Short mmCIF file of C-alpha atoms and ligand atoms in Angstrom, two decimals:
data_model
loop_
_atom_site.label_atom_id
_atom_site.label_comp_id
_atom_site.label_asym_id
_atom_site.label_seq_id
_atom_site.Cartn_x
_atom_site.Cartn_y
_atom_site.Cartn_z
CA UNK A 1 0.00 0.00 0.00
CA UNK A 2 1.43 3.65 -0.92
CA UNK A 3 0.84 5.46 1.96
CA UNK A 4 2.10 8.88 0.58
CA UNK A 5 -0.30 8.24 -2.53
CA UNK A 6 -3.02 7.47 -0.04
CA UNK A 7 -2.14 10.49 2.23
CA UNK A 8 -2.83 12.50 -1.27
CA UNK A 9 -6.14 11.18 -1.86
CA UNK A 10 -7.22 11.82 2.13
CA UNK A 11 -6.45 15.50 1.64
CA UNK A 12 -8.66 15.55 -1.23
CA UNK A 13 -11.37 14.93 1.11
CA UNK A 14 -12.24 11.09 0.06
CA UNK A 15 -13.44 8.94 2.74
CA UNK A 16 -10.49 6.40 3.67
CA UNK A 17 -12.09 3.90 5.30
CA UNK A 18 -14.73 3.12 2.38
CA UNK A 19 -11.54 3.75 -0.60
CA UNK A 20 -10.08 1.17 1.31
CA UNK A 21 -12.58 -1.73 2.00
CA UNK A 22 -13.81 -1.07 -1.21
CA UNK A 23 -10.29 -2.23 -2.31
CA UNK A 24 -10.20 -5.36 -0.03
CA UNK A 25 -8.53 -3.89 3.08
CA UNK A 26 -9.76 -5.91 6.70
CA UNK A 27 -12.21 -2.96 8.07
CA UNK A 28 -10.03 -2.71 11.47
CA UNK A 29 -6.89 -2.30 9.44
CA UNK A 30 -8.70 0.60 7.66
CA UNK A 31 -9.77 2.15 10.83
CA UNK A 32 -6.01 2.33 12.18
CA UNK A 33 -4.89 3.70 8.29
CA UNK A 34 -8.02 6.52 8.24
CA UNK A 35 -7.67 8.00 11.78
CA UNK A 36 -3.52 7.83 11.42
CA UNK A 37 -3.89 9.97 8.63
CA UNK A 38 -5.99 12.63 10.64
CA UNK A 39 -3.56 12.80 13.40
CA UNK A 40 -2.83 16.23 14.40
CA UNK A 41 -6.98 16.99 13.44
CA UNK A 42 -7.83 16.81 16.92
CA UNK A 43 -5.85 18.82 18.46
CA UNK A 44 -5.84 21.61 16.44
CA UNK A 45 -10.01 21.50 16.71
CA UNK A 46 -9.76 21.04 20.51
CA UNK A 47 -7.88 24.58 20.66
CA UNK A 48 -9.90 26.41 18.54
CA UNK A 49 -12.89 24.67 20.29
CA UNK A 50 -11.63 25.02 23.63
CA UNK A 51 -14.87 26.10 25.37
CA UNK A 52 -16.53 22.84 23.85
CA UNK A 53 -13.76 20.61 25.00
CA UNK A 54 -14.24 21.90 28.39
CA UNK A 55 -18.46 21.33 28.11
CA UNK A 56 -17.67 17.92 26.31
CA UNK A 57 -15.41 16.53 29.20
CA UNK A 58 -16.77 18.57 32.04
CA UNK A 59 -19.38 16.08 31.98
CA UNK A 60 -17.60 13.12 31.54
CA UNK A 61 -15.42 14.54 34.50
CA UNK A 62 -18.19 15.06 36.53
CA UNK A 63 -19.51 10.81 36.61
CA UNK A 64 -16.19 10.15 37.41
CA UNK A 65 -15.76 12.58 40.43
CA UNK A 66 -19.16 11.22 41.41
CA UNK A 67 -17.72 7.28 40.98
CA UNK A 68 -14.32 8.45 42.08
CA UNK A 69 -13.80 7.63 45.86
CA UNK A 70 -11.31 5.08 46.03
CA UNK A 71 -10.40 4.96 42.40
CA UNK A 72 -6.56 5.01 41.73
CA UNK A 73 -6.37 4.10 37.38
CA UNK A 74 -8.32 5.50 35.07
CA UNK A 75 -7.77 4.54 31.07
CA UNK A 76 -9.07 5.86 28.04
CA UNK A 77 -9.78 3.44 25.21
CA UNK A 78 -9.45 4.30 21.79
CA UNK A 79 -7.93 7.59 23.19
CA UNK A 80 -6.99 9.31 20.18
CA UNK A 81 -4.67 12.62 20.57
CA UNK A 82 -5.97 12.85 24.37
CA UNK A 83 -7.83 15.74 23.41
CA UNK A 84 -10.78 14.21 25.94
CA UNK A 85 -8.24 12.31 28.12
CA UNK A 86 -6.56 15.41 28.99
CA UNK A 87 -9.58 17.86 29.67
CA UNK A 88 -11.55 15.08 31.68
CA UNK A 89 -7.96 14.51 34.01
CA UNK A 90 -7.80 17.87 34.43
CA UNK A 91 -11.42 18.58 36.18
CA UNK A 92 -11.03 15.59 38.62
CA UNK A 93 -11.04 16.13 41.97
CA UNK A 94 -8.90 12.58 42.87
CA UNK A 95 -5.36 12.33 41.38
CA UNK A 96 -5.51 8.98 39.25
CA UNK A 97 -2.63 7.55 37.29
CA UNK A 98 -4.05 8.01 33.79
CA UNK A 99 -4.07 5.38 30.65
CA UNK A 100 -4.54 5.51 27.16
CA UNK A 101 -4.15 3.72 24.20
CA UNK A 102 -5.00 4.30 20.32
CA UNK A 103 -4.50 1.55 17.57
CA UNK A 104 -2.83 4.85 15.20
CA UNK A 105 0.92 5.91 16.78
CA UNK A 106 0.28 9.37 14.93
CA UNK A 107 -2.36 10.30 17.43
CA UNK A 108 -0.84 9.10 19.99
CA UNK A 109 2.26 10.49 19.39
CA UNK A 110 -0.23 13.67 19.18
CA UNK A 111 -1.94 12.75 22.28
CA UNK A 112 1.19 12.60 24.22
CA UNK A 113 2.11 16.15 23.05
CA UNK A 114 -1.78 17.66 24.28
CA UNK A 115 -1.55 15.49 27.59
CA UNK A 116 1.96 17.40 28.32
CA UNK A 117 0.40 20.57 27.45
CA UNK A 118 -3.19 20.41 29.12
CA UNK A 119 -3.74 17.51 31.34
CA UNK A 120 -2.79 17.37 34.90
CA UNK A 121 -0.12 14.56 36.50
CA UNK A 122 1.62 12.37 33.62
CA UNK A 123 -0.29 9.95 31.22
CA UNK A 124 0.79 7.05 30.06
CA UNK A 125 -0.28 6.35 26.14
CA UNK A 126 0.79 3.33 24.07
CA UNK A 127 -0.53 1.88 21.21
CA UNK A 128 -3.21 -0.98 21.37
CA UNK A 129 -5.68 -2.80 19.47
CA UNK A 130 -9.63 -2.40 21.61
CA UNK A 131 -9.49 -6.25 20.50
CA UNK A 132 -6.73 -7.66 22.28
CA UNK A 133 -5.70 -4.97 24.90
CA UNK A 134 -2.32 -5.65 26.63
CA UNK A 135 -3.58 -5.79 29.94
CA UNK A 136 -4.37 -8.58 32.67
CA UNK A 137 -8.23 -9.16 33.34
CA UNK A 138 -9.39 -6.29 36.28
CA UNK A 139 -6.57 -4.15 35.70
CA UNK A 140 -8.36 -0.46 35.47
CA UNK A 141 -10.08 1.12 37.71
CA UNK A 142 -12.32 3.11 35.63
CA UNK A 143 -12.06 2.18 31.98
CA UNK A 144 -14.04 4.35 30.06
CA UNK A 145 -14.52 5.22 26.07
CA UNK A 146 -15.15 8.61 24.39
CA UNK A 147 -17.05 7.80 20.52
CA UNK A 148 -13.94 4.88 19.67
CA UNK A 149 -15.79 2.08 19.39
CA UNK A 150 -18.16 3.45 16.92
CA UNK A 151 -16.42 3.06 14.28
CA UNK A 152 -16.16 -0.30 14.91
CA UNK A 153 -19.99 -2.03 13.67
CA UNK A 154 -20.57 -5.54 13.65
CA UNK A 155 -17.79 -6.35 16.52
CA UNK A 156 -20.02 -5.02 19.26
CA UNK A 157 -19.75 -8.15 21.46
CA UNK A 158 -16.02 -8.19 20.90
CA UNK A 159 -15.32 -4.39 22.00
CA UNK A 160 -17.83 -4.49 25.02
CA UNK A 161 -16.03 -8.46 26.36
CA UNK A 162 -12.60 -6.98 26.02
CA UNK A 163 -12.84 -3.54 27.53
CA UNK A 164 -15.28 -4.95 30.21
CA UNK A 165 -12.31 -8.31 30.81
CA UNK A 166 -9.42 -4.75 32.23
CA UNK A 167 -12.08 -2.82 34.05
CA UNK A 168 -11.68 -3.12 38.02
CA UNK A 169 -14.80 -1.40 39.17
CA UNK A 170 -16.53 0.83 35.87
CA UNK A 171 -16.71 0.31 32.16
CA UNK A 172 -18.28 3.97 31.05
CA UNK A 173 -19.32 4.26 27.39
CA UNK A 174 -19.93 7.61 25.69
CA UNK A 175 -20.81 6.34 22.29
CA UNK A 176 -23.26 7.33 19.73
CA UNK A 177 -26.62 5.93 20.56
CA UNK A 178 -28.45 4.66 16.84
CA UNK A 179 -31.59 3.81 19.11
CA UNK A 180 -31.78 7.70 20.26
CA UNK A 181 -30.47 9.11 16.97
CA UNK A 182 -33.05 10.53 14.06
CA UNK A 183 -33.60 8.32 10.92
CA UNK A 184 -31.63 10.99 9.31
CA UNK A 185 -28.96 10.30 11.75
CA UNK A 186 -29.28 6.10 12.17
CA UNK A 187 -29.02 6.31 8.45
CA UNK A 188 -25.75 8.34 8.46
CA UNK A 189 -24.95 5.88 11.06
CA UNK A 190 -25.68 2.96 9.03
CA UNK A 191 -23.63 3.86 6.26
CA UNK A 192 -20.27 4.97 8.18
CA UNK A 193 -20.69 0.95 9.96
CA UNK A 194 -21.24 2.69 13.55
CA UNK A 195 -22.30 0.70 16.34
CA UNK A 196 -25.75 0.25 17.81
CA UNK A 197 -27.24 -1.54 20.49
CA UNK A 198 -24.78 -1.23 23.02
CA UNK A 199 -26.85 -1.35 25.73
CA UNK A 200 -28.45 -4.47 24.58
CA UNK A 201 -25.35 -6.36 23.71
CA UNK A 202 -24.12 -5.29 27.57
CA UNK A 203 -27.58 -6.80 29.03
CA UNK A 204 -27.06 -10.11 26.48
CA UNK A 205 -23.57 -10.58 27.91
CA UNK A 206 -24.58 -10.44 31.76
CA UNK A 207 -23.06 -6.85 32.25
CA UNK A 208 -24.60 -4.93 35.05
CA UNK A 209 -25.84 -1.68 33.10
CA UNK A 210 -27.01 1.20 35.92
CA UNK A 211 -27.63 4.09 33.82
CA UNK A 212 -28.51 4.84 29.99
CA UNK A 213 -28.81 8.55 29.02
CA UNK A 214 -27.73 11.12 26.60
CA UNK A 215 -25.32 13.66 27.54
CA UNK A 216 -26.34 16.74 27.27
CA UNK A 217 -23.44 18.35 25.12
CA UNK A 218 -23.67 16.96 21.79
CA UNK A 219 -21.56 18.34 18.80
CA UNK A 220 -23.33 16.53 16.00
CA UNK A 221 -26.85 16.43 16.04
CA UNK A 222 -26.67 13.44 13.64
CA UNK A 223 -24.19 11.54 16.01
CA UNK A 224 -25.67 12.04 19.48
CA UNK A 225 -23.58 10.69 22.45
CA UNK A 226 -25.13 8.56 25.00
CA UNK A 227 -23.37 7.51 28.17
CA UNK A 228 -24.07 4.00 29.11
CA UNK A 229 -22.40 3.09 32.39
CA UNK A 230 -21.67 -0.49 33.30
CA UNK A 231 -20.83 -1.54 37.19
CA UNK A 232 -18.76 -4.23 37.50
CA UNK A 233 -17.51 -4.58 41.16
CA UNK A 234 -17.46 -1.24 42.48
CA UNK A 235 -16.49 -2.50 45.88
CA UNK A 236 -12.78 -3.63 44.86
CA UNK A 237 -9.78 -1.93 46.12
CA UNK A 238 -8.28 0.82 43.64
CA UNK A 239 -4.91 -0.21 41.69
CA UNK A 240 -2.54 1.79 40.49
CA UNK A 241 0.04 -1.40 40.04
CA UNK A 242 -1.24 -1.21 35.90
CA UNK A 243 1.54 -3.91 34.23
CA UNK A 244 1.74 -4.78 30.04
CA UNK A 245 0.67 -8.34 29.27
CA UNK A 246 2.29 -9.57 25.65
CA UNK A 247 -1.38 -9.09 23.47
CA UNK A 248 0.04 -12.46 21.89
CA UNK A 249 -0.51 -14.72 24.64
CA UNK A 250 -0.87 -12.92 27.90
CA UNK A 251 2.41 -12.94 29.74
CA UNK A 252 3.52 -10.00 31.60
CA UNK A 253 6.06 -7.97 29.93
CA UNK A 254 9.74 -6.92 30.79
CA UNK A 255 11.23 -3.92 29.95
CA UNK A 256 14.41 -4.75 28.63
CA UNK A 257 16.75 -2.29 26.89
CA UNK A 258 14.01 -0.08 25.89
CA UNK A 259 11.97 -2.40 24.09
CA UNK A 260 8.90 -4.75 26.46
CA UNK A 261 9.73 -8.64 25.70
CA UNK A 262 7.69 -11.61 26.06
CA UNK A 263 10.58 -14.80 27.40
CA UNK A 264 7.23 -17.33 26.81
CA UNK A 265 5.95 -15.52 23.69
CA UNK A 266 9.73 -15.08 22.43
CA UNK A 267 8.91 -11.40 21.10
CA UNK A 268 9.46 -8.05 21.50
CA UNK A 269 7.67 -4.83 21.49
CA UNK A 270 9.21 -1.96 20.30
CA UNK A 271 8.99 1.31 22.28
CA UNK A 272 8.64 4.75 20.01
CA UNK A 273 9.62 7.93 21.11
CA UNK A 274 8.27 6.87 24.59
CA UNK A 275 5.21 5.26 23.44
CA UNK A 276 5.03 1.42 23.84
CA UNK A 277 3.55 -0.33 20.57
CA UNK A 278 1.26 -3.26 21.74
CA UNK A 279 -0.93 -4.56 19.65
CA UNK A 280 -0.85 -8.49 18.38
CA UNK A 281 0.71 -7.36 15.03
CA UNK A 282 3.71 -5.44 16.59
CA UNK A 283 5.17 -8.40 18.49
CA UNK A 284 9.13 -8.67 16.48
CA UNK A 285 9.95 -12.24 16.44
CA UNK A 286 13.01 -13.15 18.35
CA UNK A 287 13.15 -16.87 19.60
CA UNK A 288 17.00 -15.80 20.26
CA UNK A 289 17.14 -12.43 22.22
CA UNK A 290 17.14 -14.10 25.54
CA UNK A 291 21.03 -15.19 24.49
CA UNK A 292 22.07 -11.92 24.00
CA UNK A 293 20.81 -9.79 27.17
C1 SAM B 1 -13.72 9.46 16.88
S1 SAM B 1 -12.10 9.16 17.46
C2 SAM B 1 -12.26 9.53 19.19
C3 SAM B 1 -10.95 9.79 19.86
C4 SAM B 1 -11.01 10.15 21.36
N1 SAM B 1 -11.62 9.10 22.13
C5 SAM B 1 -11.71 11.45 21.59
O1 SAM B 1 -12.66 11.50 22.38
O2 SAM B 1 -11.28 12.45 21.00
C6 SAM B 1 -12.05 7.37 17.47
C7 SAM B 1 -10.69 6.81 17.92
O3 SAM B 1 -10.84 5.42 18.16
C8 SAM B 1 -9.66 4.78 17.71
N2 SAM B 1 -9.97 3.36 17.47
C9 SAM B 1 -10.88 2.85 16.61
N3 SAM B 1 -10.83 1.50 16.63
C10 SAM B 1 -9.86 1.15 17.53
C11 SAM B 1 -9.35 -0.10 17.99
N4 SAM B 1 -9.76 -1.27 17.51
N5 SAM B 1 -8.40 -0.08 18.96
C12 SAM B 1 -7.92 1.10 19.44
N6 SAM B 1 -8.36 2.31 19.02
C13 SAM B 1 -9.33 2.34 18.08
C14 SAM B 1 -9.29 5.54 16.44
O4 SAM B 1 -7.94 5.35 16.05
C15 SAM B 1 -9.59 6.97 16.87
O5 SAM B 1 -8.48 7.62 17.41
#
């Protein structure tokens, strides 16, 4: 694939993720290639929009001051360039350690850069697949997502298991809602592949759902947000002791020279400028390195 060729055609305004499954490319792999090309978007948005950032995550900040007592991780899923991450950290009223991963390095990269520049404490972003996230089972606190599994139809079930699987006490969805949207909307939705039903798919899959509702800032009247929290043992003790696992096969990771290595999994995971890349795919093959450390 030419990405500089495809980078052209972006900034002509075409719509990368259908150019590209309409050519045969896997829809997740499209998803990473479309929002990688938009990095820097974001953040440039988020400071000319500054007073809806603020509305946006004020919000968001405000259910988790209200969940808050006792929390000591909070993550981010699908957290772009931070531009919500960063906003929502700084209006809490606890002092979390702060998570984040993207499946696009760019925004990340990006995300790193906003975090530094507007969030509160220190983040820590790498890059990870929603599908197979690096992490053991009940790892973060509060796991929430801000609008990154919608682009993500059809793999409802998938999303909701995994983020639910490295949530301690919360799983907190702001997502667009198809069943609250306008048929104007649902059918914008429909043809973008959103998701729908998430509040159905949490109820099939034994998930304790305590509240449904939109929010009530909403920058797309087409794409309305609705936050669907999840309780999952609220009770437990916080944990800020947050480790990799290898996405490959589980093991926890070592930090060795700069890069994370698997010994059972035999691979390693490279580390770029500071961000850890940890998604299935990234894993370098190395059945040898352990005879040369
Ligand atoms: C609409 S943006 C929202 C970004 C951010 N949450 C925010 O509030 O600004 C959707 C994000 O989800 C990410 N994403 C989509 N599918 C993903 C996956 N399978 N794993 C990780 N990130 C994913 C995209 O790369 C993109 O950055």
């Amino acid at each position: 694939m030419d990405l500089l060729e495809l980078k052209a055609i972006y900034k002509s305004g075409v719509n990368i993720i259908d150019y590209l499954v309409c050519r045969g490319v896997g829809r997740t792999d499209a998803i990473a290639i479309s929002y990688d090309l938009q990095a820097g978007t974001y953040t440039a948005l988020a400071d000319e929009n500054s007073t809806y950032i603020d509305e946006y995550t004020s919000e968001i900040a405000e259910t988790l001051n209200t969940l808050g007592a006792g929390t000591e991780s909070i993550m981010e899923a699908g957290v772009g360039e931070a531009t919500t991450l960063a906003n929502v950290r700084r209006q809490l009223r606890f002092e979390p350690d702060s998570f984040g991963f993207d499946i696009s390095l760019s925004r990340a990269l990006f995300g790193q850069k906003y975090f530094n520049r507007k969030g509160r404490g220190s983040s820590s972003l790498f890059v990870g697949d929603m599908f197979s996230i690096p992490l053991a089972d009940d790892s973060v606190d509060i796991v929430y997502t801000s609008h990154s599994i919608e682009p993500n139809g059809g793999r409802e079930e998938d999303a909701l298991s995994e983020l639910y699987r490295v949530a301690r006490k919360y799983l907190i969805l702001y997502e667009p809602s198809y069943e609250m949207a306008t048929n104007e909307g649902r059918q914008r939705m429909d043809h973008l592949g959103y998701v729908r039903g998430l509040p159905q798919v949490a109820d099939k899959l034994g998930m304790n759902v305590s509240d449904y509702r939109l929010t009530k800032v909403c920058s797309n009247s087409l794409n309305p947000t609705a936050m669907l929290l999840i309780e999952k043992n609220k009770r437990a003790s916080g944990n800020r002791n947050v480790e990799y696992r290898c996405p490959n096969n589980g093991e926890r990771l070592q930090l060795s020279h700069g890069c994370y290595w698997s010994e059972s999994s035999l691979r390693i995971y490279p580390v770029v400028l500071g961000i850890p890349l940890l998604t299935p795919q990234h894993g370098i093959i190395a059945t040898h390195y352990a005879e040369f450390i």
